CSV table of C-alpha atoms in Angstrom, one decimal:
chain,number,residue,atom,x,y,z
A,200,LEU,CA,-72.1,-27.2,-55.0
A,201,ARG,CA,-71.6,-29.0,-58.9
A,202,LYS,CA,-75.5,-31.0,-58.4
A,203,LEU,CA,-78.2,-30.8,-56.3
A,204,ASN,CA,-80.9,-33.8,-55.5
A,205,VAL,CA,-83.6,-32.7,-53.7
A,206,ALA,CA,-86.1,-34.3,-55.3
A,207,ASP,CA,-90.0,-35.5,-53.7
A,208,THR,CA,-88.8,-33.4,-50.9
A,209,GLY,CA,-90.7,-30.7,-49.2
A,210,ILE,CA,-88.8,-27.8,-50.9
A,211,ASN,CA,-91.2,-25.1,-52.2
A,212,ASN,CA,-89.1,-22.4,-52.6
A,213,LEU,CA,-85.6,-21.8,-54.5
A,214,GLY,CA,-85.4,-18.4,-54.0
A,215,HIS,CA,-88.3,-16.6,-56.1
A,216,SER,CA,-90.2,-13.9,-55.0
A,217,HIS,CA,-92.9,-12.5,-56.6
A,218,GLY,CA,-92.9,-9.3,-58.4
A,219,SER,CA,-89.1,-8.6,-57.7
A,220,THR,CA,-86.4,-8.1,-60.3
A,221,PRO,CA,-83.5,-10.9,-60.0
A,222,SER,CA,-79.8,-9.4,-59.3
A,223,PHE,CA,-76.9,-10.6,-60.4
A,224,SER,CA,-73.1,-9.9,-60.6
A,225,SER,CA,-71.0,-9.6,-64.2
A,226,LYS,CA,-68.9,-12.1,-62.1
A,227,ALA,CA,-69.9,-15.1,-62.3
A,228,GLU,CA,-68.4,-16.5,-58.9
A,229,GLU,CA,-70.1,-14.5,-57.0
A,230,ASN,CA,-73.4,-15.8,-58.5
A,231,TRP,CA,-75.8,-17.8,-56.4
A,232,LEU,CA,-74.3,-21.6,-56.9
A,233,PRO,CA,-71.4,-20.0,-59.6
A,234,ALA,CA,-70.3,-23.8,-59.7
A,235,LEU,CA,-74.2,-26.1,-60.3
A,236,GLN,CA,-74.5,-28.2,-62.9
A,237,SER,CA,-77.3,-30.0,-62.2
A,238,LEU,CA,-80.2,-29.2,-60.5
A,239,ASN,CA,-83.2,-31.9,-59.7
A,240,VAL,CA,-86.4,-30.7,-58.0
A,241,SER,CA,-88.3,-33.1,-58.9
A,242,GLY,CA,-91.5,-34.0,-57.2
A,243,CYS,CA,-90.9,-30.5,-55.1
A,244,PRO,CA,-94.5,-28.5,-54.5
A,245,LEU,CA,-92.9,-25.5,-56.2
A,246,ASN,CA,-96.3,-24.3,-57.3
A,247,CYS,CA,-94.6,-21.5,-59.3
A,248,SER,CA,-94.5,-20.1,-62.3
A,249,ILE,CA,-91.7,-21.4,-65.0
A,250,GLU,CA,-90.4,-17.6,-65.0
A,251,GLN,CA,-90.2,-18.0,-61.3
A,252,LEU,CA,-88.0,-21.0,-61.1
A,253,LEU,CA,-85.9,-20.4,-64.1
A,254,LEU,CA,-84.9,-16.5,-63.8
A,255,PRO,CA,-83.1,-17.3,-60.1
A,256,LEU,CA,-81.3,-19.4,-61.5
A,257,ALA,CA,-80.0,-17.1,-64.4
A,258,GLY,CA,-76.9,-17.0,-63.1
A,259,THR,CA,-75.6,-20.2,-62.8
A,260,PRO,CA,-74.2,-22.7,-65.3
A,261,VAL,CA,-76.5,-25.5,-65.1
A,262,THR,CA,-76.4,-27.8,-67.8
A,263,SER,CA,-79.0,-29.7,-66.8
A,264,ILE,CA,-82.5,-29.1,-65.1
A,265,ALA,CA,-85.2,-32.1,-64.1
A,266,ALA,CA,-88.7,-29.8,-62.8
A,267,ALA,CA,-91.4,-32.6,-63.6
A,268,ARG,CA,-94.3,-32.9,-61.2
A,269,CYS,CA,-93.5,-29.1,-59.5
A,270,GLY,CA,-97.2,-27.2,-60.6
A,271,LEU,CA,-95.4,-25.2,-62.7
A,272,THR,CA,-97.2,-22.8,-64.5
A,273,GLY,CA,-97.2,-19.9,-67.4
A,274,SER,CA,-95.1,-19.6,-70.2
A,275,MET,CA,-91.5,-20.6,-71.3
A,276,ILE,CA,-89.3,-17.7,-70.9
A,277,ASP,CA,-85.9,-16.3,-73.4
A,278,LEU,CA,-83.4,-17.3,-71.1
A,279,SER,CA,-80.9,-16.0,-74.1
A,280,ALA,CA,-81.5,-12.0,-72.6
A,281,VAL,CA,-83.8,-11.6,-69.0
A,282,ASP,CA,-84.9,-8.4,-67.7
A,283,ALA,CA,-82.0,-8.5,-64.8
A,284,LYS,CA,-80.7,-6.3,-61.8
A,285,VAL,CA,-76.7,-6.6,-62.9
A,286,ASP,CA,-74.6,-5.0,-60.8
A,287,GLY,CA,-76.3,-2.5,-59.7
A,288,ASN,CA,-78.0,-1.7,-63.1
A,289,TYR,CA,-81.2,-2.8,-64.6
A,290,ILE,CA,-80.5,-4.1,-68.1
A,291,TRP,CA,-81.1,-7.4,-70.6
A,292,TRP,CA,-78.2,-9.7,-69.8
A,293,LYS,CA,-77.1,-12.4,-71.9
A,294,SER,CA,-77.7,-14.6,-68.7
A,295,ILE,CA,-75.3,-17.3,-67.7
A,296,LEU,CA,-77.7,-20.2,-67.5
A,297,GLY,CA,-79.0,-19.3,-71.4
A,298,GLN,CA,-75.5,-20.5,-72.9
A,299,SER,CA,-75.1,-23.1,-70.4
A,300,LEU,CA,-78.3,-25.5,-70.5
A,301,GLN,CA,-78.4,-28.5,-72.3
A,302,VAL,CA,-81.5,-30.1,-70.8
A,303,ILE,CA,-85.0,-29.1,-69.2
A,304,ASP,CA,-87.4,-31.8,-67.8
A,305,LEU,CA,-90.8,-30.1,-67.5
A,306,LYS,CA,-93.3,-33.3,-67.3
A,307,HIS,CA,-96.1,-33.5,-65.4
A,308,ASN,CA,-96.7,-29.8,-65.1
A,309,ASN,CA,-99.5,-27.2,-65.9
A,310,LEU,CA,-97.7,-24.8,-68.6
A,311,GLN,CA,-100.1,-22.9,-70.3
A,312,GLU,CA,-98.2,-21.9,-73.6
A,313,VAL,CA,-94.8,-22.3,-75.6
A,314,GLY,CA,-93.8,-18.9,-76.8
A,315,THR,CA,-90.3,-18.5,-76.9
A,316,LEU,CA,-87.7,-22.0,-76.8
A,317,PRO,CA,-84.6,-21.8,-75.6
A,318,THR,CA,-81.5,-22.5,-78.1
A,319,LYS,CA,-79.7,-25.7,-78.4
A,320,VAL,CA,-81.6,-27.3,-75.2
A,321,ARG,CA,-83.6,-30.3,-74.4
A,322,THR,CA,-87.3,-29.4,-73.7
A,323,ASP,CA,-89.2,-32.0,-72.4
A,324,ILE,CA,-93.3,-31.0,-72.1
A,325,SER,CA,-94.4,-34.4,-72.2
A,326,HIS,CA,-97.9,-35.2,-69.9
A,327,ASN,CA,-98.8,-31.4,-69.1
A,328,LYS,CA,-102.0,-31.5,-67.3
A,329,GLU,CA,-103.5,-28.2,-69.4
A,330,SER,CA,-103.4,-27.8,-72.9
A,331,LEU,CA,-101.1,-26.7,-74.4
A,332,THR,CA,-100.4,-23.6,-76.9
A,333,VAL,CA,-97.5,-23.8,-79.1
A,334,ARG,CA,-96.3,-20.9,-80.8
A,335,PRO,CA,-96.0,-21.4,-84.6
A,336,LYS,CA,-92.6,-19.6,-84.8
A,337,VAL,CA,-91.7,-22.0,-81.9
A,338,LEU,CA,-92.0,-25.5,-84.1
A,339,GLN,CA,-90.7,-23.4,-86.9
A,340,LYS,CA,-87.6,-22.6,-84.8
A,341,ALA,CA,-87.2,-26.7,-83.9
A,342,VAL,CA,-87.2,-27.8,-86.9
A,343,GLN,CA,-84.7,-25.7,-89.0
A,344,ASP,CA,-82.5,-25.7,-85.7
A,345,GLY,CA,-82.6,-29.1,-84.9
A,346,ILE,CA,-83.7,-28.2,-81.8
A,347,GLU,CA,-85.5,-31.4,-79.5
A,348,LEU,CA,-89.1,-30.6,-78.2
A,349,TRP,CA,-90.9,-33.4,-76.7
A,350,MET,CA,-94.7,-33.2,-76.3
A,351,PHE,CA,-95.7,-37.0,-75.8
A,352,ASN,CA,-99.1,-37.1,-74.2
A,353,THR,CA,-99.8,-33.1,-74.3
A,354,GLU,CA,-102.9,-32.0,-75.9
A,355,ILE,CA,-102.4,-29.1,-78.2
A,356,SER,CA,-105.1,-26.4,-77.4
A,357,ASN,CA,-104.2,-24.0,-80.8
A,358,ARG,CA,-104.4,-26.6,-83.5
A,359,LYS,CA,-105.9,-24.8,-86.1
A,360,GLU,CA,-102.8,-22.4,-85.9
A,361,LEU,CA,-100.5,-24.8,-86.1
A,362,GLN,CA,-102.1,-26.5,-89.3
A,363,THR,CA,-101.0,-24.3,-91.6
A,364,LEU,CA,-97.4,-26.0,-90.7
A,365,LEU,CA,-98.3,-28.9,-92.1
A,366,ARG,CA,-97.5,-27.5,-95.8
A,367,SER,CA,-94.1,-26.5,-95.1
A,368,GLU,CA,-91.6,-27.5,-91.9
A,369,LEU,CA,-93.9,-30.6,-90.2
A,370,VAL,CA,-94.3,-33.1,-92.8
A,371,LEU,CA,-95.7,-36.5,-91.7
A,372,ASP,CA,-94.2,-39.7,-92.3
A,373,GLU,CA,-96.0,-42.3,-94.3
A,374,VAL,CA,-96.3,-45.1,-92.6
A,375,TRP,CA,-99.2,-45.6,-90.3
A,376,VAL,CA,-98.4,-46.8,-86.7
A,377,ASP,CA,-101.0,-47.3,-83.4
A,378,ALA,CA,-103.2,-49.5,-85.3
A,379,THR,CA,-104.0,-51.2,-82.1
A,380,LYS,CA,-106.9,-48.5,-81.8
A,381,SER,CA,-109.8,-47.8,-83.6
A,382,TYR,CA,-107.5,-45.4,-85.8
A,383,ALA,CA,-103.9,-45.3,-86.8
A,384,CYS,CA,-101.7,-42.1,-87.3
A,385,ARG,CA,-98.6,-40.9,-89.0
A,386,ASN,CA,-95.7,-39.2,-86.5
A,387,LEU,CA,-93.3,-36.1,-88.0
A,388,VAL,CA,-90.4,-36.5,-90.2
A,389,VAL,CA,-88.7,-35.0,-88.3
A,390,PRO,CA,-86.7,-36.6,-85.3
A,391,ASN,CA,-86.0,-33.9,-83.4
A,392,VAL,CA,-89.9,-32.9,-82.8
A,393,ARG,CA,-92.2,-35.6,-80.7
A,394,VAL,CA,-95.4,-35.0,-80.2
A,395,SER,CA,-98.3,-37.8,-80.0
A,396,PRO,CA,-100.6,-37.3,-83.0
A,397,ASP,CA,-103.6,-38.2,-81.6
A,398,LEU,CA,-103.1,-34.7,-79.1
A,399,PHE,CA,-101.2,-32.7,-81.2
A,400,LEU,CA,-103.1,-32.5,-84.8
A,401,PRO,CA,-105.4,-35.6,-84.9
A,402,LEU,CA,-107.9,-34.7,-88.1
A,403,ASP,CA,-104.4,-34.6,-90.2
A,404,MET,CA,-102.1,-37.2,-88.1
A,405,CYS,CA,-104.8,-39.8,-87.3
A,406,GLY,CA,-107.2,-41.9,-89.9
A,407,CYS,CA,-109.9,-44.5,-88.8
A,408,ARG,CA,-108.3,-47.8,-89.9
A,409,PRO,CA,-109.6,-50.4,-92.1
A,410,GLY,CA,-113.5,-51.6,-90.8
A,411,TYR,CA,-113.7,-48.1,-89.1
A,412,ALA,CA,-114.5,-44.3,-91.0
A,413,GLY,CA,-114.7,-41.3,-89.5
A,414,THR,CA,-112.0,-38.0,-89.0
A,415,GLY,CA,-109.2,-38.3,-87.1
A,416,THR,CA,-109.5,-40.0,-84.0
A,417,ASN,CA,-113.5,-40.2,-84.1
A,418,CYS,CA,-114.1,-43.4,-85.7
A,419,SER,CA,-117.4,-45.8,-85.8
A,420,PHE,CA,-117.5,-49.5,-86.4
A,421,CYS,CA,-118.3,-50.3,-90.0
A,422,PRO,CA,-121.9,-51.0,-89.2
A,423,ALA,CA,-123.2,-54.1,-90.8
A,424,ASN,CA,-123.2,-54.9,-95.0
A,425,THR,CA,-120.8,-52.0,-95.6
A,426,PHE,CA,-116.7,-52.2,-94.5
A,427,SER,CA,-113.8,-50.1,-95.5
A,428,ARG,CA,-110.3,-51.4,-96.5
A,429,GLN,CA,-108.2,-48.2,-96.2
A,430,ASN,CA,-106.7,-46.3,-93.8
A,431,ASN,CA,-108.5,-42.7,-93.5
A,432,GLN,CA,-111.8,-43.8,-94.9
A,433,THR,CA,-114.4,-41.0,-93.4
A,434,ARG,CA,-117.4,-44.0,-95.1
A,435,CYS,CA,-117.8,-47.2,-94.8
A,436,GLN,CA,-118.5,-48.9,-98.2
A,437,ARG,CA,-121.5,-50.7,-99.0
A,438,CYS,CA,-121.5,-54.4,-100.0
A,439,PRO,CA,-123.0,-55.4,-103.5
A,440,LEU,CA,-125.9,-56.0,-103.9
A,441,LYS,CA,-127.2,-59.4,-103.2
A,442,SER,CA,-124.8,-59.7,-100.5
A,443,SER,CA,-124.4,-59.4,-96.8
A,444,THR,CA,-122.0,-59.1,-94.1
A,445,ASN,CA,-122.1,-62.1,-91.0
A,446,GLN,CA,-124.2,-59.8,-88.5
A,447,SER,CA,-123.2,-62.4,-86.2
A,448,SER,CA,-119.5,-62.2,-86.4
A,449,HIS,CA,-117.7,-59.1,-84.6
A,450,GLN,CA,-114.7,-59.6,-86.8
A,451,LEU,CA,-113.7,-56.0,-88.7
A,452,ALA,CA,-114.9,-55.8,-92.1
A,453,THR,CA,-112.0,-54.8,-93.5
A,454,SER,CA,-112.8,-55.2,-97.5
A,455,GLU,CA,-115.3,-56.8,-100.0
A,456,GLU,CA,-114.3,-60.3,-99.0
A,457,ALA,CA,-116.2,-59.3,-96.0
A,458,CYS,CA,-119.6,-59.7,-97.8
A,459,ARG,CA,-120.9,-62.8,-98.8
A,460,CYS,CA,-123.0,-63.4,-101.8
A,461,SER,CA,-126.1,-65.1,-101.8
A,462,TYR,CA,-124.3,-67.0,-105.1
A,463,GLY,CA,-120.7,-66.3,-106.2
A,464,PHE,CA,-118.5,-64.0,-105.0
A,465,VAL,CA,-117.9,-60.5,-104.9
A,466,GLY,CA,-115.9,-59.1,-108.3
A,467,GLU,CA,-115.2,-55.9,-110.1
A,468,GLN,CA,-116.6,-55.0,-112.9
A,469,ASN,CA,-116.8,-51.7,-115.0
A,470,SER,CA,-114.9,-50.8,-111.9
A,471,GLU,CA,-117.8,-51.4,-109.6
A,472,LEU,CA,-118.5,-54.6,-107.1
A,473,ILE,CA,-120.4,-56.9,-108.2
A,474,CYS,CA,-121.5,-60.5,-107.3
A,475,GLN,CA,-120.6,-62.9,-109.8
A,476,CYS,CA,-120.1,-66.8,-110.7
A,477,PRO,CA,-116.3,-67.7,-111.1
A,478,GLN,CA,-114.2,-69.0,-114.0
A,479,ASN,CA,-116.8,-71.9,-115.8
A,480,GLU,CA,-119.9,-71.0,-114.1
A,481,ALA,CA,-122.3,-68.9,-115.4
A,482,LEU,CA,-124.9,-67.4,-113.8
A,483,SER,CA,-129.2,-68.8,-113.6
A,484,ARG,CA,-131.9,-67.0,-112.6
A,485,ALA,CA,-134.0,-70.0,-113.9
A,486,ASP,CA,-136.0,-70.7,-110.5
A,487,GLU,CA,-133.4,-69.0,-108.2
A,488,GLU,CA,-130.2,-67.4,-108.7
A,489,ARG,CA,-127.6,-69.5,-108.5
A,490,CYS,CA,-123.7,-70.4,-110.4
A,491,VAL,CA,-124.1,-73.5,-112.5
A,492,SER,CA,-121.7,-75.8,-114.4
A,493,CYS,CA,-121.5,-73.8,-117.7
A,494,SER,CA,-119.7,-77.7,-119.3
A,495,LYS,CA,-123.5,-79.7,-118.6
A,496,HIS,CA,-125.4,-77.1,-119.9
A,497,HIS,CA,-122.4,-76.7,-122.9
A,498,LEU,CA,-120.9,-73.2,-122.6
A,499,HIS,CA,-118.2,-71.7,-123.0
A,500,CYS,CA,-117.3,-69.5,-119.8
A,501,PRO,CA,-113.9,-68.6,-119.8
A,502,GLU,CA,-113.9,-65.6,-117.1
A,503,PRO,CA,-115.9,-64.9,-114.2
A,504,GLY,CA,-119.0,-63.2,-114.4
A,505,ALA,CA,-120.6,-65.1,-117.1
A,506,THR,CA,-125.0,-65.1,-117.2
A,507,VAL,CA,-126.6,-68.5,-118.7
A,508,ILE,CA,-128.2,-65.8,-120.8
A,509,GLU,CA,-125.4,-64.0,-122.2
A,510,ALA,CA,-122.4,-67.4,-122.3
A,511,THR,CA,-121.8,-68.6,-126.3
A,512,VAL,CA,-123.0,-72.0,-126.7
A,513,GLU,CA,-119.8,-74.5,-127.3
A,514,ARG,CA,-119.9,-75.7,-130.9
């Protein structure tokens, strides 16, 4: 038997038992399912630990295991050396499964920890139903050895412990993506470790979009008379004096252009945003603040920001 597909059936046991040490033979052909290469038990109510699923298979040459939605719990185990009874002797055994396995699908389960990682195996723990603890050594090994570890839509419980890796192994991409929400995020540069940034390290990998402000994924709409023009701004910037935003509009205030001056436009002077009159106009404060034509008042105003009082008189 090379392929066994019992997905979405009522099978709830693959030979695992509680508390017993599995027995194997040093002769591969004498072990359980000695020719099995592909196993699919996805959707079966196994409701056991990941260890109870994998240990009975330690003597089989399986290359692909699909065990999504099986109610699996516990921590990933080291398949390179297992505590087993081989030919009647209790030893640490270099399992056949540890050498043959290439892909394991563990999506939509209830795993608690990834403390070790099978070498050269694509491990998919996406959509885990519980917060997952991933040890730093696991991520370091995955990055350094190019091991595929997929954790899409899986929340990480030990975020502070993993933050130190952002200064070494875990480098972030420069491009901000997923800009459909109030925040955008950056992915990891390494292509083999795949995560959902907002569930992995949201404070480090995500930031508020222009028009919002806050930290990580906790972003708020910029209130009236404020704006934010860059990703990852923690505070909204106030509009310049004599300007305001259109409070009746529900559009995002993503730049100073959202601020409407009572005269002129928003410009920059000495690194500060101010309301100023355009080129060839000057600010008059005679009756009310407004921009007037320089030529009509015989003033020379080649640059924006001129005022009637300070402008040069034309000769």
